[in-house]
Amino acid sequence: MTQRNLNRLSNLMLWLNFAAALSIATQILFISQYINQNQLSYQFLTRLKRIPASPTSIFWQCTVFSLALIFLITIRHQYNFSKKTNNLLVILEFIAAVCTFYAVRMNYNGMFLLVFVDFFMTTPDISSNAYYRFWTIVGGLLVLLFSVSSYSIIGSVFKMPALTTYILFIPTKMASFLVLLNNVFTAFNLILFISIMIGYAVHIANREHEIQLRLSEMSKSNQELKNYAALSEKIAQDRERKRIARDIHDTVGHALTGIAAGIDAVMVLIDIDP
């Protein structure tokens, strides 16, 4: 999977979480209005362990914190910040995710997977050995946080009103549709998370394979250069030998031939004219 496809999936996951959180806040707002209009407030309140916050306040809190989370994630992808600034933005992302989680009254925790994906994909040297222990700890904390943030656990502790309690007071067909919609948001977010993790692992593996392939090609090219250098040195030695042989033939050889011819002439002329 290419980096571009991973970015597309992470962007899809980002807007999916925004839609899921806003959908829950909208459901709380309009179901509360429906309960008031149909004079079901007393029956509704008897099912709750605490008085719920204003539905309008919940809606705007969810909108503001969700947009803040989108803004923080977007600017981290758009600009190259220093390590210190980047770490600060990561902390702000986590705070925005926690605030969004509270804004939806702990009825949806998919934003924690979103923050983990964003942190995972924007951390450099992710495949180095130095990060293996780090990511084991981070992964363990993610599983713990995602498990603890389930409404069935943390919602009962803080006595937050469950979304299912609101849905009980609307017509059956609409209630079934909203339950299905919320389950689709949760399931699709989890599918995107798993797809991005698998895709990123494949991307890292492909990148390492490509690096190994390039190193192998460079090693092969280096060996070829060494062979070429050795061959060039041998050719240069042969050329030097030929040059020396040619110089000997043209200078010393001619001189020796002249001396031999002179000696032959001396041997012939010595008796005639000593």
Coordinates of C-alpha atoms in Angstrom, one line a residue, residues 8-262:
R8 CA -6.5 8.8 2.2
L9 CA -7.6 6.1 4.7
S10 CA -6.4 8.2 7.6
N11 CA -8.3 11.3 6.3
L12 CA -11.4 9.1 5.8
M13 CA -11.0 7.9 9.4
L14 CA -10.7 11.5 10.6
W15 CA -14.0 12.6 9.0
L16 CA -15.7 9.4 10.0
N17 CA -14.9 10.1 13.7
F18 CA -16.2 13.7 13.3
A19 CA -19.4 12.4 11.7
A20 CA -19.8 9.7 14.4
A21 CA -19.3 12.2 17.3
L22 CA -21.6 14.8 15.7
S23 CA -24.2 12.2 15.0
I24 CA -24.3 11.1 18.7
A25 CA -24.6 14.8 19.8
T26 CA -27.3 15.4 17.3
Q27 CA -29.2 12.3 18.4
I28 CA -29.1 13.4 22.0
L29 CA -30.3 16.9 21.0
F30 CA -33.2 15.8 18.9
I31 CA -34.3 12.9 21.1
S32 CA -34.3 15.2 24.1
Q33 CA -36.6 17.6 22.2
Y34 CA -38.8 14.6 21.3
I35 CA -39.0 13.5 24.9
N36 CA -40.0 17.0 26.0
Q37 CA -42.6 17.4 23.3
N38 CA -44.2 14.1 24.2
Q39 CA -44.1 14.7 27.9
L40 CA -41.8 11.8 28.6
S41 CA -39.4 13.6 30.8
Y42 CA -40.4 12.0 34.1
Q43 CA -40.1 8.4 32.6
F44 CA -36.7 9.4 31.0
L45 CA -35.3 10.9 34.2
T46 CA -36.2 7.8 36.3
R47 CA -34.0 5.7 34.1
L48 CA -31.0 7.9 34.6
K49 CA -28.6 7.9 37.6
R50 CA -27.8 11.6 37.2
I51 CA -29.4 14.7 35.6
P52 CA -28.1 15.0 32.1
A53 CA -26.4 18.2 30.8
S54 CA -28.2 20.5 28.4
P55 CA -28.5 18.8 25.0
T56 CA -27.6 22.1 23.2
S57 CA -24.5 22.4 25.4
I58 CA -23.5 18.7 24.5
F59 CA -24.0 19.4 20.8
W60 CA -21.8 22.5 20.8
Q61 CA -19.1 21.0 23.0
C62 CA -18.9 18.0 20.7
T63 CA -18.7 20.3 17.6
V64 CA -16.0 22.5 19.0
F65 CA -13.8 19.7 20.4
S66 CA -14.2 17.6 17.3
L67 CA -13.2 20.5 15.0
A68 CA -10.2 21.3 17.3
L69 CA -9.1 17.7 17.0
I70 CA -9.4 17.9 13.2
F71 CA -7.5 21.2 13.1
L72 CA -4.6 19.8 15.2
I73 CA -4.3 16.6 13.1
T74 CA -4.5 18.6 9.9
I75 CA -1.8 21.1 10.8
R76 CA 0.6 18.3 11.9
H77 CA 0.3 16.8 8.5
Q78 CA 0.6 20.0 6.6
Y79 CA 3.6 21.6 8.3
N80 CA 7.0 20.4 9.6
F81 CA 7.3 21.4 13.2
S82 CA 10.2 21.0 15.5
K83 CA 10.3 18.0 17.8
K84 CA 9.2 20.0 20.8
T85 CA 6.3 21.7 19.0
N86 CA 5.3 18.4 17.5
N87 CA 5.2 16.7 20.9
L88 CA 3.1 19.6 22.3
L89 CA 0.6 19.2 19.4
V90 CA 0.4 15.4 20.1
I91 CA -0.5 16.2 23.7
L92 CA -3.1 18.7 22.6
E93 CA -4.5 16.1 20.2
F94 CA -5.0 13.6 23.1
I95 CA -6.6 16.3 25.2
A96 CA -9.0 17.2 22.4
A97 CA -9.8 13.5 22.0
V98 CA -10.6 13.2 25.7
C99 CA -12.7 16.3 25.6
T100 CA -14.6 15.0 22.6
F101 CA -15.1 11.6 24.4
Y102 CA -16.5 13.5 27.3
A103 CA -18.7 15.7 25.0
V104 CA -20.4 12.6 23.6
R105 CA -20.9 11.5 27.2
M106 CA -18.6 8.5 26.7
N107 CA -20.9 6.9 24.2
Y108 CA -18.2 6.7 21.5
N109 CA -14.4 6.1 21.9
G110 CA -13.2 5.7 18.3
M111 CA -11.3 9.0 18.5
F112 CA -8.6 7.3 20.6
L113 CA -7.9 5.0 17.7
L114 CA -7.7 8.0 15.4
V115 CA -5.2 9.7 17.6
F116 CA -3.1 6.6 17.8
V117 CA -3.1 6.2 14.0
D118 CA -2.1 9.8 13.5
F119 CA 0.7 9.5 16.1
F120 CA 1.8 6.2 14.6
M121 CA 2.0 7.5 11.0
T122 CA 3.8 10.8 11.8
T123 CA 6.5 9.3 14.0
P124 CA 9.9 9.1 12.2
D125 CA 12.1 6.0 12.2
I126 CA 9.2 3.8 13.1
S127 CA 10.9 0.7 11.8
S128 CA 14.1 1.1 13.7
N129 CA 14.9 -1.3 16.5
A130 CA 15.0 1.5 19.0
Y131 CA 11.2 2.0 18.7
Y132 CA 10.2 -1.7 19.1
R133 CA 10.0 -1.5 22.9
F134 CA 8.4 2.0 22.7
W135 CA 5.6 0.8 20.4
T136 CA 5.0 -2.2 22.5
I137 CA 4.3 0.1 25.4
V138 CA 2.2 2.5 23.3
G139 CA 0.2 -0.4 21.8
G140 CA -0.4 -1.9 25.2
L141 CA -1.6 1.5 26.6
L142 CA -3.9 1.9 23.5
V143 CA -5.5 -1.5 24.1
L144 CA -5.9 -0.6 27.8
L145 CA -7.3 2.9 27.1
F146 CA -9.7 1.6 24.3
S147 CA -11.0 -1.1 26.6
V148 CA -11.4 1.1 29.7
S149 CA -13.1 3.8 27.6
S150 CA -15.9 1.5 26.7
Y151 CA -19.2 3.0 28.0
S152 CA -20.1 -0.3 29.8
I153 CA -17.1 0.3 32.0
I154 CA -16.4 4.0 32.4
G155 CA -19.9 5.1 31.8
S156 CA -21.2 3.2 34.7
V157 CA -18.5 4.6 36.9
F158 CA -19.2 8.3 36.1
K159 CA -23.0 7.6 35.7
M160 CA -23.2 9.2 32.3
P161 CA -26.5 8.9 30.5
A162 CA -26.2 6.1 27.9
L163 CA -27.3 6.9 24.3
T164 CA -29.3 3.6 24.3
T165 CA -31.5 5.2 27.1
Y166 CA -32.3 8.1 24.9
I167 CA -33.1 5.8 21.9
L168 CA -35.6 3.8 24.0
F169 CA -38.0 6.7 24.0
I170 CA -38.4 7.1 20.2
P171 CA -40.4 5.0 17.8
T172 CA -39.1 1.5 17.1
K173 CA -38.2 1.9 13.5
M174 CA -36.2 5.1 14.1
A175 CA -34.6 3.5 17.2
S176 CA -33.5 0.5 15.1
F177 CA -32.1 2.8 12.4
L178 CA -30.1 4.8 15.0
V179 CA -28.7 1.7 16.6
L180 CA -27.7 0.4 13.2
L181 CA -26.1 3.7 12.3
N182 CA -24.1 3.9 15.5
N183 CA -22.9 0.3 15.1
V184 CA -21.9 1.0 11.5
F185 CA -19.8 4.0 12.7
T186 CA -18.1 1.9 15.3
A187 CA -17.5 -1.1 13.1
F188 CA -16.3 1.0 10.1
N189 CA -13.9 3.0 12.3
L190 CA -12.4 -0.3 13.7
I191 CA -12.1 -1.7 10.1
L192 CA -10.3 1.5 9.0
F193 CA -8.0 1.3 12.0
I194 CA -7.1 -2.4 11.2
S195 CA -6.7 -1.6 7.5
I196 CA -4.4 1.3 8.2
M197 CA -2.2 -0.7 10.6
I198 CA -1.9 -3.6 8.2
G199 CA -1.4 -1.3 5.2
Y200 CA 1.3 0.6 7.1
A201 CA 3.1 -2.6 8.1
V202 CA 3.0 -3.7 4.4
H203 CA 4.3 -0.3 3.4
I204 CA 7.2 -0.5 5.9
A205 CA 8.0 -4.0 4.7
N206 CA 7.9 -2.9 1.0
R207 CA 10.1 0.1 1.8
E208 CA 12.7 -2.1 3.6
H209 CA 12.6 -4.6 0.7
E210 CA 13.1 -1.8 -1.7
I211 CA 16.0 -0.5 0.4
Q212 CA 17.6 -4.0 0.5
L213 CA 17.1 -4.3 -3.3
R214 CA 18.8 -0.9 -3.9
L215 CA 21.7 -1.9 -1.5
S216 CA 22.1 -5.1 -3.4
E217 CA 22.1 -3.3 -6.7
M218 CA 24.7 -0.8 -5.3
S219 CA 26.8 -3.7 -4.1
K220 CA 26.6 -5.3 -7.5
S221 CA 27.5 -2.0 -9.2
N222 CA 30.4 -1.5 -6.8
Q223 CA 31.8 -5.0 -7.6
E224 CA 31.4 -4.2 -11.3
L225 CA 33.3 -1.0 -10.7
K226 CA 36.1 -2.9 -8.9
N227 CA 36.3 -5.4 -11.8
Y228 CA 36.4 -2.5 -14.3
A229 CA 39.1 -0.8 -12.3
A230 CA 41.2 -4.0 -12.2
L231 CA 40.7 -4.5 -15.9
S232 CA 41.6 -0.9 -16.7
E233 CA 44.8 -1.3 -14.6
K234 CA 45.7 -4.4 -16.5
I235 CA 45.1 -2.7 -19.8
A236 CA 47.2 0.3 -18.7
Q237 CA 50.0 -2.1 -17.7
D238 CA 49.9 -3.8 -21.1
R239 CA 49.9 -0.5 -22.9
E240 CA 52.9 0.6 -20.8
R241 CA 54.8 -2.6 -21.6
K242 CA 54.1 -2.1 -25.3
R243 CA 55.3 1.5 -25.1
I244 CA 58.5 0.5 -23.4
A245 CA 59.0 -2.3 -25.9
R246 CA 58.4 0.1 -28.8
D247 CA 60.8 2.7 -27.2
I248 CA 63.5 0.0 -26.8
H249 CA 63.0 -1.2 -30.4
D250 CA 63.2 2.4 -31.8
T251 CA 66.1 3.6 -29.7
V252 CA 68.3 1.0 -28.1
G253 CA 67.5 -1.6 -30.9
H254 CA 68.6 0.8 -33.6
A255 CA 71.7 1.9 -31.7
L256 CA 72.7 -1.8 -31.2
T257 CA 72.1 -2.5 -34.9
G258 CA 74.3 0.5 -35.8
I259 CA 77.0 -0.7 -33.5
A260 CA 76.9 -4.3 -34.9
A261 CA 77.0 -2.9 -38.5
G262 CA 80.0 -0.7 -37.5

